[in-house]
CSV table of C-alpha atoms and ligand atoms in Angstrom, one decimal:
chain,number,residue,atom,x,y,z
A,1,UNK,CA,-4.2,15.1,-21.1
A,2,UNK,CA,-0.3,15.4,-22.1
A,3,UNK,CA,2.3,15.1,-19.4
A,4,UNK,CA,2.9,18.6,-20.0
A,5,UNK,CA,-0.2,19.7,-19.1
A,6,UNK,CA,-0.1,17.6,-16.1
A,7,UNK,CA,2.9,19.1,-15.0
A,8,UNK,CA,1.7,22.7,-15.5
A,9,UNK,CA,-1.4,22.1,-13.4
A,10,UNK,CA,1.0,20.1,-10.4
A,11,UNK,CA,2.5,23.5,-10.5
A,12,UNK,CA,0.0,25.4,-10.5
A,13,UNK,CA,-2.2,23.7,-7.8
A,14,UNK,CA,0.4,23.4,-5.3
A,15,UNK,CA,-1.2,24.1,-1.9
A,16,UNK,CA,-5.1,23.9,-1.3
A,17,UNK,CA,-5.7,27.3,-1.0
A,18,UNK,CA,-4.2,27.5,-5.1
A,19,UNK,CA,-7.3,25.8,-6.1
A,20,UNK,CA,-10.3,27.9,-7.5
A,21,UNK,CA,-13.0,28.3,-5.2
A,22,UNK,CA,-10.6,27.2,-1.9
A,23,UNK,CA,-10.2,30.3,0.6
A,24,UNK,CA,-8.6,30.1,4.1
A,25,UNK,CA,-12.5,28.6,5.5
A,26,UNK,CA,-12.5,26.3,3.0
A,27,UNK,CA,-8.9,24.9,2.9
A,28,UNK,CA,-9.2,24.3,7.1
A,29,UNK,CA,-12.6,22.5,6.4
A,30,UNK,CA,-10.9,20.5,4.0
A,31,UNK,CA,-7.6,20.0,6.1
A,32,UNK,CA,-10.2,18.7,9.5
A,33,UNK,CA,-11.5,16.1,7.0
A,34,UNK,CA,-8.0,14.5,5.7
A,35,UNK,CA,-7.4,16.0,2.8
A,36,UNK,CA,-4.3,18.1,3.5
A,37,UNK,CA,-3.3,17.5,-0.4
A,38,UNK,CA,-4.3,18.4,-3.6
A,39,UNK,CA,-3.3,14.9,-5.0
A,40,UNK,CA,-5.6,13.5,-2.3
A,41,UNK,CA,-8.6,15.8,-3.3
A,42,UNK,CA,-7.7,13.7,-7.1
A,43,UNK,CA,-9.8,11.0,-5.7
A,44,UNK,CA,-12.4,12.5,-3.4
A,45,UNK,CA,-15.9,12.3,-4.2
A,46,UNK,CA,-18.6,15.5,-3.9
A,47,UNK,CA,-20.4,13.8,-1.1
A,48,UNK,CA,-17.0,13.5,1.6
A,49,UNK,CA,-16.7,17.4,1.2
A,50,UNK,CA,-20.3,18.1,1.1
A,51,UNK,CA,-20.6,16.6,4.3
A,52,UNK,CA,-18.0,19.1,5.3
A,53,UNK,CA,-20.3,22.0,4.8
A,54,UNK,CA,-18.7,22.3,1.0
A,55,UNK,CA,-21.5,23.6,-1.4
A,56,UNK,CA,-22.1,20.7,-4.1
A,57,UNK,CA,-21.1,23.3,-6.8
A,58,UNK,CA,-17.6,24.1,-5.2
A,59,UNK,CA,-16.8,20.6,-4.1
A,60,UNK,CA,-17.4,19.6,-7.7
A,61,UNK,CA,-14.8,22.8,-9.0
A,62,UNK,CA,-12.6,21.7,-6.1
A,63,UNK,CA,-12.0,17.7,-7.2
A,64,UNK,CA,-12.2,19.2,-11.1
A,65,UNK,CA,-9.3,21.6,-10.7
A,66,UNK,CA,-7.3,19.0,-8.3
A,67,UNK,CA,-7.7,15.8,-10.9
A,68,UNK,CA,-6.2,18.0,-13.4
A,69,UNK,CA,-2.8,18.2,-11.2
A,70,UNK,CA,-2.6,14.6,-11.6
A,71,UNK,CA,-2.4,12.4,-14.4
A,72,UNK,CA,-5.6,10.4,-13.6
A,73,UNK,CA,-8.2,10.0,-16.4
A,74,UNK,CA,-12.3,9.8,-15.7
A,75,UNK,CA,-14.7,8.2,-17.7
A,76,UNK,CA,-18.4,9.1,-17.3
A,77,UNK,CA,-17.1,11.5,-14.5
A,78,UNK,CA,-17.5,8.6,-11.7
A,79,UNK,CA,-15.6,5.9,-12.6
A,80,UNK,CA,-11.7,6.4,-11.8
A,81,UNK,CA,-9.6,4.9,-14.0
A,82,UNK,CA,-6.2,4.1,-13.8
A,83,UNK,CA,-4.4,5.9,-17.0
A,84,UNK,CA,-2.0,2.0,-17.7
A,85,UNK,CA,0.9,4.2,-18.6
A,86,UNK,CA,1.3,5.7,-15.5
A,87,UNK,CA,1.4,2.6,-13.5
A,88,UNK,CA,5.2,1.3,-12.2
A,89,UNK,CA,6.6,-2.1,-11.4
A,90,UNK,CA,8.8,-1.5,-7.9
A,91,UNK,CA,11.0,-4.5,-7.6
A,92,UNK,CA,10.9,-6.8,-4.8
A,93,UNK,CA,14.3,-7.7,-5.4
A,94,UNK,CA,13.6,-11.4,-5.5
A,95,UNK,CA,13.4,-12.7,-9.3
A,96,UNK,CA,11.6,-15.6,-8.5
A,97,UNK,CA,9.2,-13.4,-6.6
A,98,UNK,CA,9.5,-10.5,-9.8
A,99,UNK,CA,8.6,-12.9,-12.4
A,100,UNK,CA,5.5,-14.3,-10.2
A,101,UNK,CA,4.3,-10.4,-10.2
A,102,UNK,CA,4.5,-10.2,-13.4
A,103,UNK,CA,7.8,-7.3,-13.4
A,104,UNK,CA,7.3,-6.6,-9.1
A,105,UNK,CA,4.8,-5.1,-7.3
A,106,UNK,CA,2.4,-2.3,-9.7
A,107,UNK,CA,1.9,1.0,-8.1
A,108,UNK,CA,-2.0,2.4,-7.5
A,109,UNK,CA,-3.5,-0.7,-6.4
A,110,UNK,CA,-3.0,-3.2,-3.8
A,111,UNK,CA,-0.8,-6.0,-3.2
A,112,UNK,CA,-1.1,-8.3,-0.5
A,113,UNK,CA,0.7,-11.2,1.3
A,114,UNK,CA,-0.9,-13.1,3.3
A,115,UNK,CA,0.1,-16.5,4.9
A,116,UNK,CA,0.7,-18.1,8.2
A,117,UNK,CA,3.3,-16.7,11.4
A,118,UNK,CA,6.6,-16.3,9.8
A,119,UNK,CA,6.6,-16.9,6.6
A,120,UNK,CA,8.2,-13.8,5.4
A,121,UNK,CA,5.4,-11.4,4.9
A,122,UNK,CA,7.4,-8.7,7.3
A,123,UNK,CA,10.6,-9.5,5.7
A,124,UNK,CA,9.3,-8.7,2.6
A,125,UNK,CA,7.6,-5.5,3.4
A,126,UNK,CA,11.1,-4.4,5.0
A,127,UNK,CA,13.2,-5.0,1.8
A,128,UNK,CA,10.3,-3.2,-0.1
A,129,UNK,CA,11.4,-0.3,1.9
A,130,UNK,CA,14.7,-0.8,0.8
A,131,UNK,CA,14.2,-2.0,-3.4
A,132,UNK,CA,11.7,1.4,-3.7
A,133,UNK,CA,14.5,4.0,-3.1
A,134,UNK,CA,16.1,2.5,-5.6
A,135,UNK,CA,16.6,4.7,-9.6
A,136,UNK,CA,14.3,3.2,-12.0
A,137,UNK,CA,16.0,1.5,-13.8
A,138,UNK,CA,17.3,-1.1,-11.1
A,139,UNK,CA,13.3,-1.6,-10.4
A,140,UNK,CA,13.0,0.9,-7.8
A,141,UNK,CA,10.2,4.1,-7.4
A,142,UNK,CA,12.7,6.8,-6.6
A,143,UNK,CA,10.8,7.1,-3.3
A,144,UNK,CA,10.4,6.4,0.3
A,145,UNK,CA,8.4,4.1,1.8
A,146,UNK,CA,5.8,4.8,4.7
A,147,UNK,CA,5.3,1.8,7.4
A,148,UNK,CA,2.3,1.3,9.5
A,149,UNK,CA,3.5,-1.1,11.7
A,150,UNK,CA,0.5,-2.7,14.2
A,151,UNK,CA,2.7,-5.5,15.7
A,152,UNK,CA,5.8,-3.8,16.1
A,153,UNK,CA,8.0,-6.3,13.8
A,154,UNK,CA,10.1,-3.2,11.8
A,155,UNK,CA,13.2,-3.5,12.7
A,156,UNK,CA,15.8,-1.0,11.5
A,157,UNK,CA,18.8,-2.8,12.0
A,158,UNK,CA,16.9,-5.4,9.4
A,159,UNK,CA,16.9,-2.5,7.1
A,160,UNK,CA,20.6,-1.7,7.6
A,161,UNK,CA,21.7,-4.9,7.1
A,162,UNK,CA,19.5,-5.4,3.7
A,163,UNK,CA,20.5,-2.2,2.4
A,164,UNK,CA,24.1,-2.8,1.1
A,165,UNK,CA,23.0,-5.8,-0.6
A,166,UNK,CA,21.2,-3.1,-3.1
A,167,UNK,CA,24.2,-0.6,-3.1
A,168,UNK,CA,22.4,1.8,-0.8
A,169,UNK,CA,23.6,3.3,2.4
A,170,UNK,CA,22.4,1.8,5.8
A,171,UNK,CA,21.8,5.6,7.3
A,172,UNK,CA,20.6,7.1,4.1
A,173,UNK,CA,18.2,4.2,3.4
A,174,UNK,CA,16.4,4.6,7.5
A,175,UNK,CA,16.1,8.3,6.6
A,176,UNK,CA,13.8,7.6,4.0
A,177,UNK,CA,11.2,5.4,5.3
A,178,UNK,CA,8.6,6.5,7.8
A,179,UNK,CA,7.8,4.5,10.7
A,180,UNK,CA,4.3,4.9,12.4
A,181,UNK,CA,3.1,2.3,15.2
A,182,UNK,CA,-0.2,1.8,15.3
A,183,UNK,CA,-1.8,1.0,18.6
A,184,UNK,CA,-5.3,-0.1,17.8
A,185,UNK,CA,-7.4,-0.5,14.7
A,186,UNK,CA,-9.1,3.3,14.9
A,187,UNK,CA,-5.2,4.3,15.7
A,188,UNK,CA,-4.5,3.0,12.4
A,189,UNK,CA,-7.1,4.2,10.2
A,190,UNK,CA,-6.3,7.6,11.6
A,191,UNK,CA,-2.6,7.4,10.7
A,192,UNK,CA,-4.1,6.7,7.3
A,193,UNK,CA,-6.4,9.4,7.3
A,194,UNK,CA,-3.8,11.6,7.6
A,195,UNK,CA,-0.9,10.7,5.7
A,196,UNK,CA,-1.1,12.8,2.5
A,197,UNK,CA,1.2,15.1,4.0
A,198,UNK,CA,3.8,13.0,4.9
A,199,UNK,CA,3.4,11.2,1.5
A,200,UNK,CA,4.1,13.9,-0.5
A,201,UNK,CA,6.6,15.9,1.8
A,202,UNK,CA,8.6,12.8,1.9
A,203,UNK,CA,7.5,11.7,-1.9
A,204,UNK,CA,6.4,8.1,-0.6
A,205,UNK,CA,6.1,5.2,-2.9
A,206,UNK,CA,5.5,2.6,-1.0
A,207,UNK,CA,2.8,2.5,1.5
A,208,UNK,CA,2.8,-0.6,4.0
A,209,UNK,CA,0.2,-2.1,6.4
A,210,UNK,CA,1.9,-4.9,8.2
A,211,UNK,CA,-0.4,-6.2,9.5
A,212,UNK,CA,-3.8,-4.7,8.0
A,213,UNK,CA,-5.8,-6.9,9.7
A,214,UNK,CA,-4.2,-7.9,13.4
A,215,UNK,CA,-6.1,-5.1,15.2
A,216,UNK,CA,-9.1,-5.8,13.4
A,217,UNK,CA,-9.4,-9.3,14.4
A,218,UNK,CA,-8.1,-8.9,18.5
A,219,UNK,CA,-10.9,-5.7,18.5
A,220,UNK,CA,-14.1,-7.2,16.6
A,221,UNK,CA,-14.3,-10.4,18.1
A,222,UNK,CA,-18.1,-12.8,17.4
A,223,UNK,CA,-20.2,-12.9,14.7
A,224,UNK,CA,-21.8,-9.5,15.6
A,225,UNK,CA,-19.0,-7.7,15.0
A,226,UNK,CA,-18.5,-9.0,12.2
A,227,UNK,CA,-20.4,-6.4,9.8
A,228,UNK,CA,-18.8,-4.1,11.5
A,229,UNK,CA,-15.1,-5.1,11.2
A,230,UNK,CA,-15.5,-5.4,7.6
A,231,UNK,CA,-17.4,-2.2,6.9
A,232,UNK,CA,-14.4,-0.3,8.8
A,233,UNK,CA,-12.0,-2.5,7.1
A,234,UNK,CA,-13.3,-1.4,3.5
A,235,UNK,CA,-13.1,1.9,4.6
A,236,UNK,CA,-9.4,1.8,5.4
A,237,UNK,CA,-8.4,-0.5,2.1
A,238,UNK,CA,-10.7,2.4,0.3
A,239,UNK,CA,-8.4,5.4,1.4
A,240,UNK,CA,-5.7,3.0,1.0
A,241,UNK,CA,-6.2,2.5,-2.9
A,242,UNK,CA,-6.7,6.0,-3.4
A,243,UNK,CA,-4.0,7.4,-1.8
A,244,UNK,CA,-2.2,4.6,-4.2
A,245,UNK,CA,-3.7,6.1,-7.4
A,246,UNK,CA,-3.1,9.9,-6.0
A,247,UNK,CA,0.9,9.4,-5.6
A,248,UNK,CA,1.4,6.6,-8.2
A,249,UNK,CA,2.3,4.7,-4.9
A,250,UNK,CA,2.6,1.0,-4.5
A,251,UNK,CA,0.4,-0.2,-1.5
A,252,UNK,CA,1.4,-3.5,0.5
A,253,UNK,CA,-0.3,-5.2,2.8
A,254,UNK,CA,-0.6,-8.1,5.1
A,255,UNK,CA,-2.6,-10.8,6.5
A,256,UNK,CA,-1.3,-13.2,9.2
A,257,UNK,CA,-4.0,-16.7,8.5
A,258,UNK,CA,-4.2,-20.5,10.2
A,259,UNK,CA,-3.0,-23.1,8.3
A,260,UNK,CA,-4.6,-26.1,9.5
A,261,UNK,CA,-2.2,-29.0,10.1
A,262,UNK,CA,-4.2,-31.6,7.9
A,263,UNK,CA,-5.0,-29.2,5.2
A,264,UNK,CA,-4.7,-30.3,1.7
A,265,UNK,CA,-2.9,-26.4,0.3
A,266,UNK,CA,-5.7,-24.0,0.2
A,267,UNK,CA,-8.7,-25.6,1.1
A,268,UNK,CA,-9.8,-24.3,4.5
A,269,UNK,CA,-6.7,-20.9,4.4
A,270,UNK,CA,-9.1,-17.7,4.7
A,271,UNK,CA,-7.4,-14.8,5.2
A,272,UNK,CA,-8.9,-12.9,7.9
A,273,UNK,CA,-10.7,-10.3,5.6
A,274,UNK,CA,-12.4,-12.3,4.2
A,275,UNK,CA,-14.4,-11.4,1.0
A,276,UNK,CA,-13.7,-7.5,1.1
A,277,UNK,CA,-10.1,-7.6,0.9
A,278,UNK,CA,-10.3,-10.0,-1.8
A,279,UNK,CA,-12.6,-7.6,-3.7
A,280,UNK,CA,-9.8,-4.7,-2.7
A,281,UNK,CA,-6.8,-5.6,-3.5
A,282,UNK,CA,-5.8,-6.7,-6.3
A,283,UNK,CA,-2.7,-8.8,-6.6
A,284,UNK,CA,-2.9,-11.1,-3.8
A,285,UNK,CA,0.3,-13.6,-2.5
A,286,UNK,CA,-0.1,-17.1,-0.3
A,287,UNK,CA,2.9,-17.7,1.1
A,288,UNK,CA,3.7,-21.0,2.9
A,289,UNK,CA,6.9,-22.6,4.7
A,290,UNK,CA,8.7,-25.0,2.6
A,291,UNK,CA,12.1,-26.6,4.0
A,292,UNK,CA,14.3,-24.4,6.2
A,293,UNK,CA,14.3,-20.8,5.2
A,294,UNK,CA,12.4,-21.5,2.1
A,295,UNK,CA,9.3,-20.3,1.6
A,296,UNK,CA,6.5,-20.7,-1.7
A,297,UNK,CA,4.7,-17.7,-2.6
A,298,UNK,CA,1.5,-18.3,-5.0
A,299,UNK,CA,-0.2,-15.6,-6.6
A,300,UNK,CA,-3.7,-16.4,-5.7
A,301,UNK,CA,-6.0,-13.8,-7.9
A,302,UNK,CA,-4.5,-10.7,-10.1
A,303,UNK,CA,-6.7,-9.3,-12.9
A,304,UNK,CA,-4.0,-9.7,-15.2
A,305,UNK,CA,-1.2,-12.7,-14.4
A,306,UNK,CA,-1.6,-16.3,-14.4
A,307,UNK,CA,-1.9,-18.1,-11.5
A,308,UNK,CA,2.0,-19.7,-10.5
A,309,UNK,CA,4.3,-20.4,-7.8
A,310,UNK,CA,7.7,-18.9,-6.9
A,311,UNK,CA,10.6,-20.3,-4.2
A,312,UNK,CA,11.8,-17.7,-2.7
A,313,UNK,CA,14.3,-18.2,0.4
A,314,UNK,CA,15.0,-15.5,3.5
A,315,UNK,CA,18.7,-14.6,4.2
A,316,UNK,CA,20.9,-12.4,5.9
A,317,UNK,CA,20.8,-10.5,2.8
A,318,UNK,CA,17.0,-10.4,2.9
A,319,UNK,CA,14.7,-12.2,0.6
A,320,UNK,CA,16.4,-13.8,-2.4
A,321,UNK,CA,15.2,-16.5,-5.1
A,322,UNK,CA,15.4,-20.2,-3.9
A,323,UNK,CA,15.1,-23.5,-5.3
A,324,UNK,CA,13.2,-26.2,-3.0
A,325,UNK,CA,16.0,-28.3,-2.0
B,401,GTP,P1,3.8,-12.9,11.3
B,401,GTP,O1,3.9,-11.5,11.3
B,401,GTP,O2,4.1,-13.5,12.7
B,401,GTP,O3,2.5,-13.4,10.7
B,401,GTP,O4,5.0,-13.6,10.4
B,401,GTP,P2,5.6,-13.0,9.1
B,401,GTP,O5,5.1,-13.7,7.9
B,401,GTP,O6,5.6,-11.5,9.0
B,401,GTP,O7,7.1,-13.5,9.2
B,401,GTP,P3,8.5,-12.7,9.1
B,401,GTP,O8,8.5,-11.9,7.9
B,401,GTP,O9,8.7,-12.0,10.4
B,401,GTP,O10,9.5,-13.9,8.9
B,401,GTP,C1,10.1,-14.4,9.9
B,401,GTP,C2,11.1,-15.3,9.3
B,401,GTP,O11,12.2,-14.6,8.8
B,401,GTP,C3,11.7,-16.2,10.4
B,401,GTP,O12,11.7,-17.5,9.9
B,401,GTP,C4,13.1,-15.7,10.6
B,401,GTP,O13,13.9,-16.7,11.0
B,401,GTP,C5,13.4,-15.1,9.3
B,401,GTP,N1,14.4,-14.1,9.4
B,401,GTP,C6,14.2,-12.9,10.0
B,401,GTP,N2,15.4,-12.2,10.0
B,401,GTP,C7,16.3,-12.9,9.4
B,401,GTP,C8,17.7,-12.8,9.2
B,401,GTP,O14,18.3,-11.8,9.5
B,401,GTP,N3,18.3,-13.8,8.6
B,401,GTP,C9,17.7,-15.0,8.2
B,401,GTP,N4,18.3,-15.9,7.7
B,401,GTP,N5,16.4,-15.1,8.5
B,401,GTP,C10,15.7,-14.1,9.1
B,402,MG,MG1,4.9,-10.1,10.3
């Protein structure tokens, strides 16, 4: 499908109740269940809206006609796939850390740092909220950013004082990104659940979890949890990715692990999601402290790059390439 036709469709299909087959009933049944969106309804399957009380044939029209609106190609009608074309590079506005992503961090899957208590995983999530309001071509998504913040670590003053390193103003910058606190892990999920709106009213690129997993881990505590807090966990990273691929977003998260002090590198650092994250997201980053403010990210897996290693150093500025001293 063209762009043109894309665009004629996004037109088109603009609120739920444009859809074929979506009356007033319909478009509050679909509303109660999280999809407040049409993009959303992109990535929906029959079964979430037959649940709803959709009929199988409408729910099928429904996802058709919404699909069309974006530029998101099927093949063999299940399998979403991610039309390459589509898919930015938002810069972190570290080289070092640029060049280790191959070009930054890609929009409509996951990225995720992950590392031990301070290591910059926060700081890098905040200047993401700055580098994404950025035009294209300095690296940026045009956007805002959206931060679901579980530990309470945003700091806007952080943000004001990054900004003007990228030629942006401090106000103008805080307007754009939007700030949730999430209190515990359900809290979260349901901030998730429900923020096609806001991504689309405020055209969000950048969707952060810092941390995705802090809740999850203080909440589901034992080895009988355990099923549990991963099957809830791959729900979230599952609405996650596809609100990702719906808005061409870029989605961050993070994952505070142990280093143990005799450790040789990796051997023994799991991050707390074990295997399902690592199935989920796709690009994922180790950081670990090197001297002073210098930090080492790797990239651990990616579909795509080679494995390497990047100094990158935090400042007043925010995160910047560094050389191990
Ligand atoms: P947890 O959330 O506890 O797992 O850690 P984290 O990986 O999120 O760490 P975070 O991103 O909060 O990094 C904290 C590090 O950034 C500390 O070493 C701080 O000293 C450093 N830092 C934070 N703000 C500034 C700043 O304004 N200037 C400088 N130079 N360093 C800063
Ligand atoms: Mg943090």
């Amino acid at each position: 499908m063209g762009e043109e036709q894309v665009e004629y469709y996004k037109q088109r299909y603009q609120r739920l109740e444009d859809l074929p087959g979506v009356g007033p009933a319909t478009a509050s049944k679909l509303r109660e269940i999280g999809f407040k969106t049409v993009e959303s309804l992109a990535t929906a399957a029959v079964g979430e809206l037959v649940e709803a009380g959709i009929s199988e044939a409408t729910a099928e029209r429904i996802i058709e006609a919404a699909r069309r609106s974006i530029a998101i190609t099927f093949v063999r009608g299940d399998e979403l796939v991610k039309l390459r074309s589509s898919v930015r590079h938002l810069t972190t506005g570290c080289s070092s850390l640029d060049n280790l992503l191959g070009g930054g961090i890609e929009t409509q899957s996951i990225t995720e740092f992950y590392g031990e208590f301070g290591t910059g995983k926060s700081q890098i999530c905040q200047q993401l909220c700055v580098t994404v309001q950025l035009p294209y071509e300095r690296g940026g998504l045009e956007g805002g950013a959206l931060y679901i913040d579980t530990e309470n670590t945003f700091r806007p003053e952080r943000i004001m004082q990054i900004a003007p390193h990228f030629n942006l103003d401090p106000k103008e910058a805080l307007k754009r990104i939007i700030f949730a606190e999430a209190y515990t892990s359900s809290h979260q999920m349901m901030l998730l659940e429900n923020a096609d709106e806001v991504i689309k009213e405020n055209n969000i690129k950048l969707i952060i979890i810092d941390s995705l997993t802090s809740h999850f881990r203080s909440e589901y505590i034992g080895r009988e949890m355990l099923a549990s807090r991963q099957q809830q966990l791959n729900k979230h990273l599952h609405k996650l990715i596809r609100l990702a691929r719906a808005f061409n977003a870029a989605a961050v998260i993070t994952n505070q692990v142990m280093a143990q002090p005799d450790v040789f590198f990796l051997k023994g650092v799991q991050p707390v999601g074990g295997h399902i994250i690592g199935h989920t997201s796709h690009t994922r980053v180790y950081l670990r402290k090197g001297k002073e403010n210098i930090r080492i990210a790797r990239l651990i897996v990616s579909p795509f790059l080679p494995e390497g290693e990047a100094p990158i150093r935090i400042t007043e500025r925010g995160i910047e390439s560094g050389e191990e001293a």
